[in-house]
Short mmCIF file of N, CA and C and ligand atoms in Angstrom, two decimals:
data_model
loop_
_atom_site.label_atom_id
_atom_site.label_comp_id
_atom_site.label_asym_id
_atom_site.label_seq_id
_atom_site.Cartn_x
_atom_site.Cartn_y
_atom_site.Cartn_z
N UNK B 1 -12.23 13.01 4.01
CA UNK B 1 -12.30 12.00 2.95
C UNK B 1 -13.29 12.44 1.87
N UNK B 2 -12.75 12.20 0.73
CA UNK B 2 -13.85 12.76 -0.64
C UNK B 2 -14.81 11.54 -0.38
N UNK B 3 -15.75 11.92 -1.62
CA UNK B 3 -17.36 11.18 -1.92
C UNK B 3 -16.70 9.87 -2.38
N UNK B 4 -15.81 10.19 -2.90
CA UNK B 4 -15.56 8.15 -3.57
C UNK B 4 -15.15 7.52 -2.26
N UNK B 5 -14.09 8.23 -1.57
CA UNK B 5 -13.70 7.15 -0.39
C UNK B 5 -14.93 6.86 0.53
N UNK B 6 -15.55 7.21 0.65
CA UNK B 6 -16.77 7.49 1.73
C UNK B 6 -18.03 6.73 0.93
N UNK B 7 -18.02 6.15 0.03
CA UNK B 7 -18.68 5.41 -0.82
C UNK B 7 -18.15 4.32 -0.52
N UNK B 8 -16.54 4.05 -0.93
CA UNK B 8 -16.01 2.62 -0.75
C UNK B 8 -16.19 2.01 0.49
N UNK B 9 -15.61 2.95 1.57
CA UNK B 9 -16.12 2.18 2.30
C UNK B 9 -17.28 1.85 3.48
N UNK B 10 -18.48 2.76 2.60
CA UNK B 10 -19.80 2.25 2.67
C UNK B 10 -20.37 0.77 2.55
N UNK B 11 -19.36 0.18 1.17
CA UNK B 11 -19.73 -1.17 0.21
C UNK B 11 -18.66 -2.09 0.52
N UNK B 12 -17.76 -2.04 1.39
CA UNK B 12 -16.61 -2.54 1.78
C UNK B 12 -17.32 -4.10 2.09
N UNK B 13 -18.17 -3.74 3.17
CA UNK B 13 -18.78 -4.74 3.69
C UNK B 13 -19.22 -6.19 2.71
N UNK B 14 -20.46 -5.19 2.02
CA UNK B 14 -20.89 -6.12 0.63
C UNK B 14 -19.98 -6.77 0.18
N UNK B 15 -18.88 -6.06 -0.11
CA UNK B 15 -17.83 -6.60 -1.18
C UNK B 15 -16.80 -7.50 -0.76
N UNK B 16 -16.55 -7.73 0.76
CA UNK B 16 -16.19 -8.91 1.12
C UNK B 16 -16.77 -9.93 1.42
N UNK B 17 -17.97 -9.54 1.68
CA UNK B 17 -18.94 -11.02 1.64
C UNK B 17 -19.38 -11.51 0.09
N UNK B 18 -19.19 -10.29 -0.41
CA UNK B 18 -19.30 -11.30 -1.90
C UNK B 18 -18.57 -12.65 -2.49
N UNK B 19 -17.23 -11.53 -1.64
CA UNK B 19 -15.49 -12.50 -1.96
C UNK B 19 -15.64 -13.67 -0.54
N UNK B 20 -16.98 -14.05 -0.36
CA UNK B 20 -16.81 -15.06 1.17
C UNK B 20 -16.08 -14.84 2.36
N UNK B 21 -16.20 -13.44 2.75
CA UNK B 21 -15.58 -13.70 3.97
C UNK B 21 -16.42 -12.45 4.73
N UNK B 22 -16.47 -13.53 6.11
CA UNK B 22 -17.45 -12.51 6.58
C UNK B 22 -17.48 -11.55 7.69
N UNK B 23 -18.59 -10.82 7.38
CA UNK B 23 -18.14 -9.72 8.25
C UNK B 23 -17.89 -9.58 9.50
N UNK B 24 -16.46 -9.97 10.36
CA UNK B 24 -16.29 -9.64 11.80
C UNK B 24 -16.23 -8.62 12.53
N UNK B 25 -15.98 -8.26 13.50
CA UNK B 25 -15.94 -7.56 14.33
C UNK B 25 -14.35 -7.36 13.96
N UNK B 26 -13.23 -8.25 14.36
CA UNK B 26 -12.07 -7.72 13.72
C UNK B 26 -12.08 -7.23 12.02
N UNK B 27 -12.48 -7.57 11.25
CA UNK B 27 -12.66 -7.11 10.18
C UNK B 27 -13.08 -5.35 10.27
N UNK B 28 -14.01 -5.49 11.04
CA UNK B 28 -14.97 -4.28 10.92
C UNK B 28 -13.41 -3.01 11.29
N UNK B 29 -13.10 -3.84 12.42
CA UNK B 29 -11.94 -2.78 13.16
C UNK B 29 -11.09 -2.71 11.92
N UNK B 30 -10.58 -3.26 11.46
CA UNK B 30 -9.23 -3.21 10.37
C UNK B 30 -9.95 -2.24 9.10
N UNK B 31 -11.10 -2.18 9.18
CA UNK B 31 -11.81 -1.58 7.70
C UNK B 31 -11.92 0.23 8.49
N UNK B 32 -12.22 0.10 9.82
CA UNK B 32 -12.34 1.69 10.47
C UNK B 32 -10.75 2.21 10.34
N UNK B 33 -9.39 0.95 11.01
CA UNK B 33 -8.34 1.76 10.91
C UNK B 33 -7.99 2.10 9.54
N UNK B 34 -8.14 1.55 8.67
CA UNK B 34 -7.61 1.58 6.75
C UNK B 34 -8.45 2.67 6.64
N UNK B 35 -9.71 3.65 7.48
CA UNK B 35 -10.27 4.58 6.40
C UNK B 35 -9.59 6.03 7.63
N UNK B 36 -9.00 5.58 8.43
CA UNK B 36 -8.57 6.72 9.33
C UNK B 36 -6.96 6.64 8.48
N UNK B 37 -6.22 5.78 7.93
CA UNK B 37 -4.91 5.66 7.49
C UNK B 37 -4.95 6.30 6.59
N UNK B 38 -3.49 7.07 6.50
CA UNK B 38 -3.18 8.46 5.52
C UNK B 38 -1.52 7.94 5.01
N UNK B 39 -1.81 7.76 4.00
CA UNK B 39 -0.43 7.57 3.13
C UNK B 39 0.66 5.98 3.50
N UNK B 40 1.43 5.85 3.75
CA UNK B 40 1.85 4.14 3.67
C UNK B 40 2.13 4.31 4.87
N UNK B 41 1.29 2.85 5.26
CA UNK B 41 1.19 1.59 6.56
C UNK B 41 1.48 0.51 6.42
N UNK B 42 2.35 0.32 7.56
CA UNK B 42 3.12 -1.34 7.53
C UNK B 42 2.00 -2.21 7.92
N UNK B 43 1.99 -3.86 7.44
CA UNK B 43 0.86 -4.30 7.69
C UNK B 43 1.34 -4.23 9.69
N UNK B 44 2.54 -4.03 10.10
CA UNK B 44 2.58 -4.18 11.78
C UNK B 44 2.03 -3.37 12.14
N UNK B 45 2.22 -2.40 11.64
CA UNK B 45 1.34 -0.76 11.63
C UNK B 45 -0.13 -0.86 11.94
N UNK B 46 -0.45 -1.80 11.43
CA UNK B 46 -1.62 -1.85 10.69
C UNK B 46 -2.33 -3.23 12.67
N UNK B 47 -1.60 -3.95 12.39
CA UNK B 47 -2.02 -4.99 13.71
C UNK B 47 -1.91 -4.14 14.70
N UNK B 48 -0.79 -3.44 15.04
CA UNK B 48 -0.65 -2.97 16.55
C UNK B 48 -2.09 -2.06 16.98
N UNK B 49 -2.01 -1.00 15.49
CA UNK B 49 -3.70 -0.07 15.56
C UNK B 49 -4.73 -0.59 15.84
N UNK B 50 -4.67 -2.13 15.40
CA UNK B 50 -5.78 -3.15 15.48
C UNK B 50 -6.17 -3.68 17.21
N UNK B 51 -4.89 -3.70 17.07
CA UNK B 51 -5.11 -4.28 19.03
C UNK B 51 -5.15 -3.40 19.41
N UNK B 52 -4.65 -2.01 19.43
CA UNK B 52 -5.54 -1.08 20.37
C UNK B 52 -6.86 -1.16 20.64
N UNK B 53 -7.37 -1.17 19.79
CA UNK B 53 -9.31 -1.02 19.14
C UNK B 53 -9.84 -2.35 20.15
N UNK B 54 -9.08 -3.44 19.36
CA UNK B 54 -9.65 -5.03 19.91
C UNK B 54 -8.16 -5.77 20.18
N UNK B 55 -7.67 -5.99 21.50
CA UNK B 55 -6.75 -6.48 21.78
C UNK B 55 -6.78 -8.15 20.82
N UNK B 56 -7.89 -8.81 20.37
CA UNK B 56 -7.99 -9.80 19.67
C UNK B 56 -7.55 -10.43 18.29
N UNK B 57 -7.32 -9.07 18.38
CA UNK B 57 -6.65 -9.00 16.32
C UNK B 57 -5.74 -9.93 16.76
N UNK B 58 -5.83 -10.86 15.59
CA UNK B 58 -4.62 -11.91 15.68
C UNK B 58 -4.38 -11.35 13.60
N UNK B 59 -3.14 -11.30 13.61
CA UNK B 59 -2.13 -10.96 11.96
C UNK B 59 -2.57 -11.86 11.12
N UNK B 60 -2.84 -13.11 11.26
CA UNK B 60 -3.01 -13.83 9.83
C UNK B 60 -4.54 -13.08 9.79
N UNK B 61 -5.49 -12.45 10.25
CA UNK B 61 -6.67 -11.80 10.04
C UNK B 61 -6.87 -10.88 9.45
N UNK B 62 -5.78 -10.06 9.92
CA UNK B 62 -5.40 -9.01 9.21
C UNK B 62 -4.82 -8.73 7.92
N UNK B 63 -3.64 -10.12 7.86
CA UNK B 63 -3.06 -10.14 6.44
C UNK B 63 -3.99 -10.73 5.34
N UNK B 64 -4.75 -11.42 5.80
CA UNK B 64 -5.90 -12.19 5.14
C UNK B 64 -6.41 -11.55 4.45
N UNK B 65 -7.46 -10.41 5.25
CA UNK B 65 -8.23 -9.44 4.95
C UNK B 65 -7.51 -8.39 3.75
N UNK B 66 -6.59 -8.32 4.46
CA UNK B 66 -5.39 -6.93 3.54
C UNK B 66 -5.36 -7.57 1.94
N UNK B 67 -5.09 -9.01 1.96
CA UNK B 67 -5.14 -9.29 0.30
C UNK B 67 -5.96 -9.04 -0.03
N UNK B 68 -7.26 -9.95 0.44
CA UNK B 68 -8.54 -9.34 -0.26
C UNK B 68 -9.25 -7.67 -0.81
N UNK B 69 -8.61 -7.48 0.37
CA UNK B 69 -9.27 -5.84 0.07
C UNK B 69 -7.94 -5.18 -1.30
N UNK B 70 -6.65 -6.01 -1.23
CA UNK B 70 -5.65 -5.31 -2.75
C UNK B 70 -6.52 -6.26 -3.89
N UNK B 71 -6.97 -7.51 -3.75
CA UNK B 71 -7.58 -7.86 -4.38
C UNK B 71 -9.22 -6.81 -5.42
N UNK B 72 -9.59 -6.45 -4.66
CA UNK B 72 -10.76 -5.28 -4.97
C UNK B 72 -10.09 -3.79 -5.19
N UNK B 73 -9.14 -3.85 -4.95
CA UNK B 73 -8.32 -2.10 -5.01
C UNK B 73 -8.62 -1.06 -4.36
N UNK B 74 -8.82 -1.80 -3.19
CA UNK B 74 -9.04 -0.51 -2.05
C UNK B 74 -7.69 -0.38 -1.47
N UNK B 75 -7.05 -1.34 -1.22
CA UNK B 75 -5.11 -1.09 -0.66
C UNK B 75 -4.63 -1.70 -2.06
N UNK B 76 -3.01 -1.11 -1.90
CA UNK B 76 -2.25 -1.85 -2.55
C UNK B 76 -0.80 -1.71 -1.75
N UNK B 77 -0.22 -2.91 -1.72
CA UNK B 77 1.05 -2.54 -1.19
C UNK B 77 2.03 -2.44 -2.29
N UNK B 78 3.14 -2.13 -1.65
CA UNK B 78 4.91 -2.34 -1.84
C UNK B 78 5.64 -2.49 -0.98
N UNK B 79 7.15 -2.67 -1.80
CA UNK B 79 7.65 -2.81 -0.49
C UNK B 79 8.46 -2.14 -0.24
N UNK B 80 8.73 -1.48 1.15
CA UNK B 80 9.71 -0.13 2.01
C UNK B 80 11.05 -1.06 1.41
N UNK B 81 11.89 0.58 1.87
CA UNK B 81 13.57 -0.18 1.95
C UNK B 81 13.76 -1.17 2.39
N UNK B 82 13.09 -2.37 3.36
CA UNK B 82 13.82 -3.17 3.76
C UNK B 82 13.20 -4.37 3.62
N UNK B 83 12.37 -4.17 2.79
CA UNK B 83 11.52 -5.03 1.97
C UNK B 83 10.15 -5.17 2.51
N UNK B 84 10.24 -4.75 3.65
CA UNK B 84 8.52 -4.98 4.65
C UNK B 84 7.60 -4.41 3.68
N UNK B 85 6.99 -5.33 3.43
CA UNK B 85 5.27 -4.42 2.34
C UNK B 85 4.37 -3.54 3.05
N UNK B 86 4.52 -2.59 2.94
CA UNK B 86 3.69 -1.31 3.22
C UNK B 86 2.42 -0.80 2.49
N UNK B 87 1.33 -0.63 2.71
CA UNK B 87 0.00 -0.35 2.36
C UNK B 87 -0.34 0.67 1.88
N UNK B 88 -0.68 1.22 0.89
CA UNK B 88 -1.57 2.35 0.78
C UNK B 88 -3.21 2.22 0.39
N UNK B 89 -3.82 3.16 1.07
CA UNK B 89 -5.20 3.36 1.43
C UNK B 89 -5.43 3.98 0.04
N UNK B 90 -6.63 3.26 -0.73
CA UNK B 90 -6.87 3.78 -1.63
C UNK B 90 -5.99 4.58 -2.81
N UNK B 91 -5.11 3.53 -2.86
CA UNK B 91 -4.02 4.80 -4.01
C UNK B 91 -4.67 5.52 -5.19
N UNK B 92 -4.70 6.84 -5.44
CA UNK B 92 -5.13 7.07 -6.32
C UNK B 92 -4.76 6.87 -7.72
N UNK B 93 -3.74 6.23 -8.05
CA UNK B 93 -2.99 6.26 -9.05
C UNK B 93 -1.70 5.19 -9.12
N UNK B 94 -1.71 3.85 -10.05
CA UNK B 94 -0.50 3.37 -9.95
C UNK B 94 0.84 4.19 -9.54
N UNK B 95 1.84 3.71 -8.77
CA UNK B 95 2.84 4.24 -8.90
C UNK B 95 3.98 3.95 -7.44
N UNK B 96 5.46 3.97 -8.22
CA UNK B 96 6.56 3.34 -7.49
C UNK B 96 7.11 4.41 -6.56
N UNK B 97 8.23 4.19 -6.28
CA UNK B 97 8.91 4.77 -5.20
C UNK B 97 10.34 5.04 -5.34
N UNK B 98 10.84 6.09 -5.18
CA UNK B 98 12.69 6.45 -4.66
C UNK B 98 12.61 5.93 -3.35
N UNK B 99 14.05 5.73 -3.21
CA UNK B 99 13.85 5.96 -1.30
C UNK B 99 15.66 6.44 -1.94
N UNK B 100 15.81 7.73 -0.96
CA UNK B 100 17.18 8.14 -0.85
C UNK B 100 18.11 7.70 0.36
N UNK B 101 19.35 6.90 0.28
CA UNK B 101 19.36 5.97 1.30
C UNK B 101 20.11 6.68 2.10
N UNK B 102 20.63 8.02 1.92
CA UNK B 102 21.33 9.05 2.85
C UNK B 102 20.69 9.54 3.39
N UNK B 103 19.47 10.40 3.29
CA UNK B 103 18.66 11.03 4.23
C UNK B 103 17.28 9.94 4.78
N UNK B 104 17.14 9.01 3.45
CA UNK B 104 15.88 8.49 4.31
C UNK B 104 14.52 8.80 3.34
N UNK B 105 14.49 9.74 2.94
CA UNK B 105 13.23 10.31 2.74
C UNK B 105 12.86 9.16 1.35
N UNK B 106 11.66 9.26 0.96
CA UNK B 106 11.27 8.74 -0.10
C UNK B 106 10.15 9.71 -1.20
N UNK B 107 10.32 9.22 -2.18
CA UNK B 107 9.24 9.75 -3.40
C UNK B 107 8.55 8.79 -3.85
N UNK B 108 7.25 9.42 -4.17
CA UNK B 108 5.95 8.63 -5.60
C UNK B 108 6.80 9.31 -7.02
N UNK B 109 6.88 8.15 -7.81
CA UNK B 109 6.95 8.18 -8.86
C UNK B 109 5.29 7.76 -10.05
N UNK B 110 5.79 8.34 -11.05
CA UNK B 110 4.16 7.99 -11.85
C UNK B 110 4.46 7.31 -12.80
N UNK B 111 4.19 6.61 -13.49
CA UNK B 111 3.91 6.15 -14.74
C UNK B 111 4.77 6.30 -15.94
N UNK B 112 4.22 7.89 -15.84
CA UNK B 112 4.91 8.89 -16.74
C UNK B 112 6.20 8.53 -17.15
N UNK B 113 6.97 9.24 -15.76
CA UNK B 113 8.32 8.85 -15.54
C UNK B 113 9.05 7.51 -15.79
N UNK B 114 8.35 6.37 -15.52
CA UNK B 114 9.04 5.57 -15.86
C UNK B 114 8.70 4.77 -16.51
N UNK B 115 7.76 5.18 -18.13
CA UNK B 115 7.66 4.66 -19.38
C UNK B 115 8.53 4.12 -20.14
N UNK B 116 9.63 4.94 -20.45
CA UNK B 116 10.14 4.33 -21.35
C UNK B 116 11.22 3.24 -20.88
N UNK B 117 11.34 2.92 -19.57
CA UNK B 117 12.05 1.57 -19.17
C UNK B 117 10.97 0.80 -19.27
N UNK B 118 9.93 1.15 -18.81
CA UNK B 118 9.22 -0.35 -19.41
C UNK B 118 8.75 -0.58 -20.64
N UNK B 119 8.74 0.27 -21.55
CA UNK B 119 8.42 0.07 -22.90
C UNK B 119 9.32 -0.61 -23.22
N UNK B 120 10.96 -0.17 -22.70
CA UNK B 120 12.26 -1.47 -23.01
C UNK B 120 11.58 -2.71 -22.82
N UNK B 121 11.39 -2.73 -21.91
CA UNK B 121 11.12 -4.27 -21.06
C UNK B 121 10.61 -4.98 -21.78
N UNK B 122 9.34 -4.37 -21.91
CA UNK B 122 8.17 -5.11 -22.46
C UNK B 122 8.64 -5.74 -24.24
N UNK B 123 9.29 -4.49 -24.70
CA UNK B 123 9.58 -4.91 -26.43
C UNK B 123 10.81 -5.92 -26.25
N UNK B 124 11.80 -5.47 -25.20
CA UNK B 124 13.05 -6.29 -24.84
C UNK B 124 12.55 -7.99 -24.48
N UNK B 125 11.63 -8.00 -23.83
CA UNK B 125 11.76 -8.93 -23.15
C UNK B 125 10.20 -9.75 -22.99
N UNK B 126 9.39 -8.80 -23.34
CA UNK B 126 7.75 -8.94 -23.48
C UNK B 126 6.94 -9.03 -21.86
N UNK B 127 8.21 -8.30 -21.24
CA UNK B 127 7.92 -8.87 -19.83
C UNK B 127 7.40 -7.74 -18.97
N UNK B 128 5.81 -7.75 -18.55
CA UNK B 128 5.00 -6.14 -18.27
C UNK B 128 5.50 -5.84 -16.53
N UNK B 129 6.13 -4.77 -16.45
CA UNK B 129 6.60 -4.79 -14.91
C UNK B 129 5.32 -3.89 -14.30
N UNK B 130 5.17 -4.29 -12.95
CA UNK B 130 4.24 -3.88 -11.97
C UNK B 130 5.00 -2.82 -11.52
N UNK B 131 4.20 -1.74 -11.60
CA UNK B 131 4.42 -0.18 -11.54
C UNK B 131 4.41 -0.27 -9.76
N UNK B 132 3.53 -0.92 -8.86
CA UNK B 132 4.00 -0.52 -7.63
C UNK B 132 4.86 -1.39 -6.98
N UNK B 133 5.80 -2.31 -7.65
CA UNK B 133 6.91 -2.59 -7.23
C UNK B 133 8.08 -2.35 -7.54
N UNK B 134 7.59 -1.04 -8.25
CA UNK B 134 9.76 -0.17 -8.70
C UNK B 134 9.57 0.59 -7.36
N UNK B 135 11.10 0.14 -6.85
CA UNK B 135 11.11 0.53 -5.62
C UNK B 135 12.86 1.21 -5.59
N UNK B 136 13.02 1.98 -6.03
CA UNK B 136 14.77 2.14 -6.44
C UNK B 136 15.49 2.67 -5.16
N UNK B 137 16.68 2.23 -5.12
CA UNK B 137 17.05 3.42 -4.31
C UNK B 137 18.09 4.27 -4.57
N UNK B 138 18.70 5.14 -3.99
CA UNK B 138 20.18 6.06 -4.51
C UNK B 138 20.07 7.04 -3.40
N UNK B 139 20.70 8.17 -4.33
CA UNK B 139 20.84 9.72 -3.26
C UNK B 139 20.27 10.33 -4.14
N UNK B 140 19.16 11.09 -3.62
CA UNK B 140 18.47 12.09 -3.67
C UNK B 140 19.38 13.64 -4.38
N UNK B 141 18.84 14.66 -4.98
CA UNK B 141 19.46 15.72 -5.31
C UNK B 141 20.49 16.35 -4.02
N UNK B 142 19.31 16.91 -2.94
CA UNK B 142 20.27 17.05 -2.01
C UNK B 142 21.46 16.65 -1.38
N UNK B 143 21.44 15.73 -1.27
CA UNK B 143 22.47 15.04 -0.73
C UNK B 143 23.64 14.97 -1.46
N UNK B 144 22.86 14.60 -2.96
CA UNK B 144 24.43 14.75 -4.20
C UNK B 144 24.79 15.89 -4.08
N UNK B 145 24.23 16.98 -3.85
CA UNK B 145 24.72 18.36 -3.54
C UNK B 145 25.93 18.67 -2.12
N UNK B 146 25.57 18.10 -1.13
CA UNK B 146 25.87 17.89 0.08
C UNK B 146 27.39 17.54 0.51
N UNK B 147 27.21 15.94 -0.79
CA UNK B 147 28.58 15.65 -0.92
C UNK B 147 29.39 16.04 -1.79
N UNK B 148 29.16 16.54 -2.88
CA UNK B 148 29.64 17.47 -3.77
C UNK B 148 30.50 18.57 -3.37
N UNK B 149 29.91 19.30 -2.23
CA UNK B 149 30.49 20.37 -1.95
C UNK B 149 31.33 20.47 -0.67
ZN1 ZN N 1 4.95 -7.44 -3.16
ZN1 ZN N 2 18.76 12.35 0.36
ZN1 ZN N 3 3.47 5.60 -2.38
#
């Protein structure tokens, strides 16, 4: 983990008792599994890891906690193909998702890429879309290749 993550969640603590809620022992566990978590976690993902640690984790604790902490921008979710909201640890960077529905696999999309639909939007419609809920799906290059041939 770099110097910023290892900072955050140094102040994790502080920063939920700022936001009134205080520091538990399940908390504490859910803040150790979120800094061991690498790339997107289901919040079930996220409970089952919890009851390993402390069979006590009860989910509304967890989901509780999980807003607060997207609240401060240490997680943010979206949501997987099947709509379940999935977590990422510290994202470094707004940004949506492919999911290719033939093989499965998925992509980060940036910003970049999908400017000028929301520049539509926004002049179309004045309406600002949340970058980590483009969640598209289709077939991937490969696969158009696959069936192609
Ligand atoms: Zn959502
Ligand atoms: Zn594919
Ligand atoms: Zn992602």
């Amino acid at each position: 983990m770099d110097e910023q993550g290892t900072t955050t969640w140094a102040t994790v603590r502080d920063r939920l008792h700022a936001r009134g809620l205080r520091w538990t022992p399940q908390r504490r566990t859910l803040v150790d599994v979120l800094a061991r978590a690498d790339g997107h976690v289901t919040g079930a993902d996220l409970v089952d890891r919890c009851r390993a640690i402390d069979p006590a984790t009860t989910p509304s604790t967890v989901y509780r906690t999980l807003d607060v902490l997207e609240e401060l921008g240490i997680v943010r979710h979206h949501h997987g193909p099947d709509g379940r909201e999935e977590f990422h640890v510290l994202p470094e960077s707004e940004h949506g998702h492919l999911h290719c529905r033939q093989c499965d696999a998925s992509w980060e999309i940036d910003a970049a890429e999908v400017e000028s639909m929301l520049a539509g939007l926004r002049a179309a419609r004045g309406f600002e879309v949340d970058i980590s809920h483009i969640s598209l799906e289709g077939r991937c290059a490969q696969c158009r290749q696959i069936g192609e041939g």
